[in-house]
CSV table of C-alpha atoms in Angstrom, one decimal:
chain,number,residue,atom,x,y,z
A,411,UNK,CA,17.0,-36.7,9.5
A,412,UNK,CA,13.3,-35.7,9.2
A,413,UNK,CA,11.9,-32.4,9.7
A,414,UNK,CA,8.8,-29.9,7.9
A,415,UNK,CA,12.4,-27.9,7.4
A,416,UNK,CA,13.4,-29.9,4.4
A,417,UNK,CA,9.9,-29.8,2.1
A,418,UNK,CA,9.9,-28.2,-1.2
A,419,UNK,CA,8.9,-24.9,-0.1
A,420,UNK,CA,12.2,-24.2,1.6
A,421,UNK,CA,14.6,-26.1,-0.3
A,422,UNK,CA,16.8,-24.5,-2.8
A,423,UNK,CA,16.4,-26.2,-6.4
A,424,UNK,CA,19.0,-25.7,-8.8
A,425,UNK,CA,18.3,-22.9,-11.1
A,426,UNK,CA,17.6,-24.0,-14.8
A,427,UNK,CA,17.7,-20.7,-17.0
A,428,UNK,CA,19.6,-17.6,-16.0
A,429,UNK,CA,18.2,-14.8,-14.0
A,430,UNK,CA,15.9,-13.7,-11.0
A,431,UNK,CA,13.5,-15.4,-9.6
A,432,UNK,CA,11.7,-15.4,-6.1
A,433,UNK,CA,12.8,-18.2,-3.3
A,434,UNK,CA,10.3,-16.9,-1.5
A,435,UNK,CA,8.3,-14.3,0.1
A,436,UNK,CA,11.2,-12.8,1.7
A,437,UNK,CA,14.1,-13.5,-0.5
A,438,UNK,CA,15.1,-13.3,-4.3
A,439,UNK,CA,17.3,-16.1,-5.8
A,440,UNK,CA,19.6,-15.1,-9.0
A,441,UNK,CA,21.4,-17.6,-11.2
A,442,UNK,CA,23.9,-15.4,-12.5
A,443,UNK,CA,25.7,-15.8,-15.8
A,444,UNK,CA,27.7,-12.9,-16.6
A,445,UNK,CA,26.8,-9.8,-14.3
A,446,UNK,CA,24.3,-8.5,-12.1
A,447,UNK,CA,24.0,-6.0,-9.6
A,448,UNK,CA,22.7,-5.9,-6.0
A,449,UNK,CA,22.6,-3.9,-3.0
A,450,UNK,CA,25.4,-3.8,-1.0
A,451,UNK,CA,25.5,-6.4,1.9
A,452,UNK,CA,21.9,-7.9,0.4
A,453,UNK,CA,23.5,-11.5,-0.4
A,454,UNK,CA,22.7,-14.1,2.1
A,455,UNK,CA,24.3,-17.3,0.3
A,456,UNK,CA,25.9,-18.0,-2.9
A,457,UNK,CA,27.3,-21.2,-4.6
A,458,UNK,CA,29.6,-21.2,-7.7
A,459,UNK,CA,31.8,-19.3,-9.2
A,460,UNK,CA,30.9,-15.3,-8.0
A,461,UNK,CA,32.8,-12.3,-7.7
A,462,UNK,CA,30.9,-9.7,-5.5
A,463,UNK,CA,32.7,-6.2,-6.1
A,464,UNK,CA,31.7,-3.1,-4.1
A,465,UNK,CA,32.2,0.3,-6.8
A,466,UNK,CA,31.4,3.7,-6.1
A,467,UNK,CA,30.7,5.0,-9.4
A,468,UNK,CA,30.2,4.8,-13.6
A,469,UNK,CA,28.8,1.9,-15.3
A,470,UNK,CA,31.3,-0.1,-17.0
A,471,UNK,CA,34.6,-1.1,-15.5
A,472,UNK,CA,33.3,0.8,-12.2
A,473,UNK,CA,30.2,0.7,-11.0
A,474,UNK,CA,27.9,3.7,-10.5
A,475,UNK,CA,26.7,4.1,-6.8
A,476,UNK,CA,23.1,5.2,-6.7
A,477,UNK,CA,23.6,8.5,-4.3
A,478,UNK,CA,19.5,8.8,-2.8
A,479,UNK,CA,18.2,10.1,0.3
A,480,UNK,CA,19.3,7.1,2.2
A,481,UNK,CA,22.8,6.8,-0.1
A,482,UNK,CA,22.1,3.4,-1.3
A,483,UNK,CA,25.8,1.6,-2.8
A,484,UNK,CA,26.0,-0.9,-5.0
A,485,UNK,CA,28.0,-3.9,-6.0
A,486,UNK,CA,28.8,-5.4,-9.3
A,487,UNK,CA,27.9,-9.6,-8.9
A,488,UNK,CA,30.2,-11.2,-11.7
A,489,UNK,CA,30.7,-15.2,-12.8
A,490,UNK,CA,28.6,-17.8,-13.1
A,491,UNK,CA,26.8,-19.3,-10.2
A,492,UNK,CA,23.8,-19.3,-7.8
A,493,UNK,CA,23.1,-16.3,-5.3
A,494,UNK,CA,20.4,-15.4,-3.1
A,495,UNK,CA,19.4,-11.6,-1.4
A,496,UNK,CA,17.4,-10.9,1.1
A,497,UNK,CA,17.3,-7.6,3.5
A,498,UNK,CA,15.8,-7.8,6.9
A,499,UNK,CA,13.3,-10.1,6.2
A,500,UNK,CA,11.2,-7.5,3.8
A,501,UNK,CA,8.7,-8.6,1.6
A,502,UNK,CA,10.6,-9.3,-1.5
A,503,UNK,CA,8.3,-8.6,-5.5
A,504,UNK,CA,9.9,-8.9,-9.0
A,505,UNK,CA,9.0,-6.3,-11.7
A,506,UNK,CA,9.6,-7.7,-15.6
A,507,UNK,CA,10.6,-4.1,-17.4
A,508,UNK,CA,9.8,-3.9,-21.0
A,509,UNK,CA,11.5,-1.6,-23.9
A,510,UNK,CA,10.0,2.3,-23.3
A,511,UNK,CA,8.5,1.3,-19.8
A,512,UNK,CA,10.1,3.8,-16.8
A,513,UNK,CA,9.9,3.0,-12.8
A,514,UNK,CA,10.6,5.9,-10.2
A,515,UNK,CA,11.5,3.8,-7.3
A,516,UNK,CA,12.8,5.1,-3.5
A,517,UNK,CA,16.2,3.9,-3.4
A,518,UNK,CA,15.7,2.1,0.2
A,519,UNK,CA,13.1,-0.9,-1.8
A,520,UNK,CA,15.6,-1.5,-4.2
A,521,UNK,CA,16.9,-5.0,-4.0
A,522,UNK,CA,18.5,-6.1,-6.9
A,523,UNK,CA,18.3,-5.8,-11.0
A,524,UNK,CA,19.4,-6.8,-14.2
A,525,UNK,CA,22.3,-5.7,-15.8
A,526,UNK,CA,20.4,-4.8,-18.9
A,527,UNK,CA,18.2,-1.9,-16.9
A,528,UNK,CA,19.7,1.3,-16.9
A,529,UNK,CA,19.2,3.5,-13.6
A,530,UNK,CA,19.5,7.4,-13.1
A,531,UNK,CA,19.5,9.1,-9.6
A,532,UNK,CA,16.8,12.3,-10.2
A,533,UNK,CA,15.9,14.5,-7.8
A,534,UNK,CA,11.8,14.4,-7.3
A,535,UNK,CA,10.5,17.5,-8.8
A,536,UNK,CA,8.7,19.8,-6.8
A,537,UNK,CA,9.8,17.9,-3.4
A,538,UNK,CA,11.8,21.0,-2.6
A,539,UNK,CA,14.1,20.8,0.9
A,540,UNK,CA,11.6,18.3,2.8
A,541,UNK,CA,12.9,14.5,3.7
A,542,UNK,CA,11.8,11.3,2.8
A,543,UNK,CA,13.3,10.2,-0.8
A,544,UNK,CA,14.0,13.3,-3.0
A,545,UNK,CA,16.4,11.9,-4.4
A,546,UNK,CA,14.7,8.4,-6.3
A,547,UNK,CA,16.1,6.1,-9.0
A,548,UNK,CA,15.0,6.1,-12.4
A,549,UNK,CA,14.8,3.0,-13.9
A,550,UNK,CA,14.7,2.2,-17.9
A,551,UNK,CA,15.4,-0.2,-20.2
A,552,UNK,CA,14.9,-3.9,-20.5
A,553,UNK,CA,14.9,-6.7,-17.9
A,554,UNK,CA,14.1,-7.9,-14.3
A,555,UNK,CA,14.0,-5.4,-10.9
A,556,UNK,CA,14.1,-6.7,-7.5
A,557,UNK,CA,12.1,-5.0,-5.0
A,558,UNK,CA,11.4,-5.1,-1.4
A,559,UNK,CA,9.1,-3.5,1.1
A,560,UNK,CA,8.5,-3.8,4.6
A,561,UNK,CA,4.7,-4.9,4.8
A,562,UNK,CA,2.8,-6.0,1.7
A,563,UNK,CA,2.7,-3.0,-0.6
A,564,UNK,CA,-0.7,-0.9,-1.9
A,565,UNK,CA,-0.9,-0.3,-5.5
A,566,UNK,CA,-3.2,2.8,-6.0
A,567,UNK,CA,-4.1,3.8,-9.6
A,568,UNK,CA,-3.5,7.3,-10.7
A,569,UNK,CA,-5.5,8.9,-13.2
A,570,UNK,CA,-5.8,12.5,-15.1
A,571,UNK,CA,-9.3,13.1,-13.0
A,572,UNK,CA,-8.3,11.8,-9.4
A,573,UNK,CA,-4.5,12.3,-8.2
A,574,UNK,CA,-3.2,10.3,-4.9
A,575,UNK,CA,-1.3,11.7,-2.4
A,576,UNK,CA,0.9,9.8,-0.3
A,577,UNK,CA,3.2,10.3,2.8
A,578,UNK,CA,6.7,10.5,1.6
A,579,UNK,CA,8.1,8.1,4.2
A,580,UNK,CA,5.8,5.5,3.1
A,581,UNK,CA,6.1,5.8,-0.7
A,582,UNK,CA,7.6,3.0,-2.2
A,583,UNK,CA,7.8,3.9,-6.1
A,584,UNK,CA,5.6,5.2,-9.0
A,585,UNK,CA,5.1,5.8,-13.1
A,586,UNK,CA,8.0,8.1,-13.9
A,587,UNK,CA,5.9,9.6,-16.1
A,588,UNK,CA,3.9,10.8,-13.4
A,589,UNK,CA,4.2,14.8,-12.8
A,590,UNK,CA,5.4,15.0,-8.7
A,591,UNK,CA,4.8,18.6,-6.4
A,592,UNK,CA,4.3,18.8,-2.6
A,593,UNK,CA,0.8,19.2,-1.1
A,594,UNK,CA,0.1,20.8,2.4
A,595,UNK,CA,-2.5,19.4,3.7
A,596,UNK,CA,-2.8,21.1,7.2
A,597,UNK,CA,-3.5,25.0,7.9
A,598,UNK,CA,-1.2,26.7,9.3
A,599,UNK,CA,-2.9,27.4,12.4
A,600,UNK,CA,-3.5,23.9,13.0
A,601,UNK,CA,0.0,23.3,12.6
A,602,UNK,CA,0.7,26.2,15.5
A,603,UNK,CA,-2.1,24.6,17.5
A,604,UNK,CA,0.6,20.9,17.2
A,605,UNK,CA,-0.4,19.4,14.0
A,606,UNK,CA,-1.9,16.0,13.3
A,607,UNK,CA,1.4,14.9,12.2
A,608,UNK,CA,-0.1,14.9,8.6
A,609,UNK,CA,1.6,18.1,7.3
A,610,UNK,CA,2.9,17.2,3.6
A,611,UNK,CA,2.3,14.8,1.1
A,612,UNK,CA,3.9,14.3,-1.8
A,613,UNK,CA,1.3,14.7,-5.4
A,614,UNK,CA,1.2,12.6,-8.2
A,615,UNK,CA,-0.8,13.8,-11.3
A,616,UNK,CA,-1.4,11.6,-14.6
A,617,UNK,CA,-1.8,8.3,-15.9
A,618,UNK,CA,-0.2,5.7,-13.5
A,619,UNK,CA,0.2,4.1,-10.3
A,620,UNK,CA,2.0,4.5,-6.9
A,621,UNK,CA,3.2,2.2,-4.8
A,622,UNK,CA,3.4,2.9,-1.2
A,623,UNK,CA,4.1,0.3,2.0
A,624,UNK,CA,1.9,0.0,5.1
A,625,UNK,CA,4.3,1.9,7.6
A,626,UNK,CA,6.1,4.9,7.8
A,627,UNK,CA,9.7,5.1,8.1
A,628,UNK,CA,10.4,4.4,11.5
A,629,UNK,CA,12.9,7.0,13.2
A,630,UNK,CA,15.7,4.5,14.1
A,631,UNK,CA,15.4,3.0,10.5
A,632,UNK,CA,15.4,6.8,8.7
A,633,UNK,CA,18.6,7.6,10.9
A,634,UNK,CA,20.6,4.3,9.9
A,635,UNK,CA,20.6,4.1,6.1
């Protein structure tokens, strides 16, 4: 059988050292040897060995479940074998995490991460009662973290003399060390007078970056996570 279907660019190679890597643009591949952990209902194929165990909560013999605006659950991926995640067909980046770096990232990109990174669910200071991921994962430690985003994702520095603001339905992640407060950028009496649908942003202030997709959270989407 001959077909464009089977060139290297698609096929699936067998995995060589331990870990995450990218399949492709829309999917992460993880050769698993020991434990990993994923987001619930992200694996699209597996070969081996694998246990996939849904917890709700600790790390250890349970599993902590990452409570964020959208109320992201986790499972535990155990054994040794092959597994790949996808979700929707979103763009799919890796982040390497080094010793004393920290990630603030909306719990909708998450993907998948190593068991060596440590994760903490924060509320975003200064975000108030408004929507749109107030309640983000911190992310510590040592290792790989899978990430996805619908759209290629903008990177925007953030520096002492020139903050960013950003829509908080688009935001993706940013520096943890980042200071975070709300911004109004519309007058009230435009507001009374309808708006421009621009009302609040949320403000980042330091040395950093933000990472934000190319679309807002659609209203079907924001209603179903």
């Amino acid at each position: 059988m001959k077909s464009d279907l089977f060139s290297s660019e698609h096929m699936a190679e067998q995995a060589t050292v331990p870990g995450m890597t990218l399949q492709n643009a829309k999917s992460i591949k993880y050769a698993v040897n020991g434990e990993m952990h994923a987001r619930q209902g992200s694996m699209v194929a597996f070969r081996g060995n694998l246990q996939f165990e849904h917890k709700s909560q600790g790390i250890g013999g349970l599993l902590k479940r990452a409570v964020t605006g959208e109320g992201l659950p986790l499972m535990a991926v155990r054994g040794q074998g092959e597994a790949w995640f996808a979700h929707e067909a979103a763009n799919c980046f890796i982040v390497e995490m080094e010793q004393g770096d920290a990630l603030t990232i909306n719990g909708r990109n998450v993907l998948c991460f190593d068991a060596s990174l440590s994760y903490e669910i924060k509320t975003v200071k200064g975000a108030g009662m408004t929507g749109g991921g107030l309640f983000n994962s911190v992310f510590t430690g040592y290792g790989k973290l899978g990430l996805m985003c619908d759209g290629y994702p903008i990177v925007i520095p953030v520096t002492p003399q020139q903050p960013v603001f950003v829509d908080t339905d688009a935001v993706v992640g940013w520096s943890a060390q980042l200071n975070t407060s709300l911004h109004r950028s519309q007058s009230v009496g435009s507001m009374i007078r309808g708006g421009s649908g621009e009302a609040v942003q949320l403000r980042l202030d330091g040395q950093g970056f933000v990472i934000v997709r190319p679309s807002e959270l659609k209203p079907e989407k924001a209603s179903s996570h």
